[in-house]
Amino acid sequence: GGYLGVANYGPGSAACFRIAGGGAIGARTALVEHRGLAPPGPDAERQAGPHAHQVAFAPGGFALVPDLGMDRVAVYRLDVGTGALLPHPQRPPGSSPRPPHAAAFP
């Protein structure tokens, strides 16, 4: 069991897939689009649209998705029963760490 998180840099989205028996990648359980979630960051050339580039699962059932285009780390709650990525209150634009990456430690 478990889930695989995938960031899609070009379209600026994140997805989850169920990990099936034997470690095979199963059905997609979530897809979240970052377009329109926040205004672009201050660097118009690099941040004209969303650019998600990591999905990090954190303790407590969170999924952290750094997004260069939005200039922040989007936070989702992972529903461990369904694999859905549920909205979670977000930090204001420009408040993400530099560079925007995430790491979770037990």
CSV table of C-alpha atoms in Angstrom, one decimal:
chain,number,residue,atom,x,y,z
A,1,GLY,CA,0.0,0.0,0.0
A,2,GLY,CA,0.9,3.7,0.0
A,3,TYR,CA,1.0,6.4,-2.5
A,4,LEU,CA,3.4,7.9,-5.1
A,5,GLY,CA,3.4,11.7,-5.4
A,6,VAL,CA,4.3,13.2,-8.8
A,7,ALA,CA,4.9,16.8,-9.7
A,8,ASN,CA,4.3,18.0,-13.3
A,9,TYR,CA,6.6,21.0,-13.8
A,10,GLY,CA,5.2,22.1,-17.2
A,11,PRO,CA,1.5,22.3,-16.5
A,12,GLY,CA,2.1,23.1,-12.8
A,13,SER,CA,0.1,20.2,-11.2
A,14,ALA,CA,0.6,17.4,-8.7
A,15,ALA,CA,-0.8,13.9,-8.7
A,16,CYS,CA,-1.0,10.9,-6.5
A,17,PHE,CA,-1.0,7.2,-7.6
A,18,ARG,CA,-1.8,4.2,-5.5
A,19,ILE,CA,1.1,1.8,-5.0
A,20,ALA,CA,-0.3,-1.6,-5.8
A,21,GLY,CA,0.9,-5.0,-4.7
A,22,GLY,CA,4.5,-5.8,-5.6
A,23,GLY,CA,5.3,-2.1,-5.8
A,24,ALA,CA,3.5,-1.5,-9.2
A,25,ILE,CA,2.1,1.9,-9.8
A,26,GLY,CA,-1.7,1.7,-9.6
A,27,ALA,CA,-4.6,4.1,-10.4
A,28,ARG,CA,-4.3,7.8,-10.1
A,29,THR,CA,-6.1,9.0,-7.0
A,30,ALA,CA,-5.6,12.7,-7.2
A,31,LEU,CA,-4.7,15.5,-9.6
A,32,VAL,CA,-4.5,19.1,-8.4
A,33,GLU,CA,-3.9,22.0,-10.8
A,34,HIS,CA,-2.0,25.0,-9.5
A,35,ARG,CA,-3.0,27.4,-12.3
A,36,GLY,CA,-5.1,30.2,-10.7
A,37,LEU,CA,-4.3,29.2,-7.1
A,38,ALA,CA,-2.0,32.2,-6.6
A,39,PRO,CA,-0.7,35.1,-8.5
A,40,PRO,CA,2.6,34.5,-10.3
A,41,GLY,CA,5.8,35.2,-8.4
A,42,PRO,CA,7.9,38.4,-8.8
A,43,ASP,CA,10.2,37.1,-11.6
A,44,ALA,CA,7.9,37.4,-14.6
A,45,GLU,CA,10.3,35.6,-16.9
A,46,ARG,CA,10.5,32.4,-14.8
A,47,GLN,CA,7.2,32.7,-13.0
A,48,ALA,CA,4.6,33.4,-15.6
A,49,GLY,CA,2.7,30.3,-14.6
A,50,PRO,CA,2.8,27.5,-12.0
A,51,HIS,CA,5.8,25.1,-12.0
A,52,ALA,CA,5.3,22.3,-9.4
A,53,HIS,CA,8.5,20.4,-9.0
A,54,GLN,CA,8.3,18.0,-6.0
A,55,VAL,CA,5.7,16.2,-3.9
A,56,ALA,CA,7.1,15.4,-0.4
A,57,PHE,CA,5.0,13.5,2.0
A,58,ALA,CA,5.3,14.7,5.6
A,59,PRO,CA,4.3,13.3,9.0
A,60,GLY,CA,0.7,14.0,10.0
A,61,GLY,CA,-0.7,13.2,6.6
A,62,PHE,CA,0.6,16.2,4.7
A,63,ALA,CA,1.8,16.5,1.1
A,64,LEU,CA,4.1,19.5,0.4
A,65,VAL,CA,4.4,20.7,-3.2
A,66,PRO,CA,7.0,23.4,-3.9
A,67,ASP,CA,6.0,25.5,-6.9
A,68,LEU,CA,8.5,27.9,-8.5
A,69,GLY,CA,5.9,29.8,-10.5
A,70,MET,CA,3.6,30.5,-7.5
A,71,ASP,CA,6.7,31.2,-5.3
A,72,ARG,CA,5.5,29.1,-2.5
A,73,VAL,CA,5.1,25.6,-1.1
A,74,ALA,CA,1.5,24.4,-1.5
A,75,VAL,CA,0.3,22.3,1.4
A,76,TYR,CA,-2.3,19.5,1.0
A,77,ARG,CA,-3.8,16.9,3.4
A,78,LEU,CA,-3.4,13.4,2.0
A,79,ASP,CA,-6.5,11.3,2.6
A,80,VAL,CA,-4.8,8.0,3.3
A,81,GLY,CA,-8.0,6.1,2.6
A,82,THR,CA,-8.7,7.5,-0.9
A,83,GLY,CA,-5.4,9.1,-1.9
A,84,ALA,CA,-7.1,12.4,-2.5
A,85,LEU,CA,-5.1,15.6,-2.0
A,86,LEU,CA,-7.3,18.0,0.0
A,87,PRO,CA,-6.8,21.8,0.2
A,88,HIS,CA,-5.0,23.1,3.3
A,89,PRO,CA,-4.6,26.8,4.4
A,90,GLN,CA,-1.8,28.3,2.4
A,91,ARG,CA,1.0,30.7,3.2
A,92,PRO,CA,1.0,34.1,1.4
A,93,PRO,CA,2.9,34.3,-1.9
A,94,GLY,CA,6.6,35.0,-1.5
A,95,SER,CA,6.8,33.3,1.9
A,96,SER,CA,8.3,30.0,0.7
A,97,PRO,CA,11.9,29.0,1.5
A,98,ARG,CA,14.6,29.8,-1.1
A,99,PRO,CA,14.9,27.7,-3.2
A,100,PRO,CA,11.4,26.3,-2.8
A,101,HIS,CA,12.0,22.7,-1.8
A,102,ALA,CA,10.6,20.6,1.0
A,103,ALA,CA,12.0,17.9,3.2
A,104,ALA,CA,10.2,16.0,6.0
A,105,PHE,CA,12.0,14.2,8.8
A,106,PRO,CA,10.3,11.7,11.2
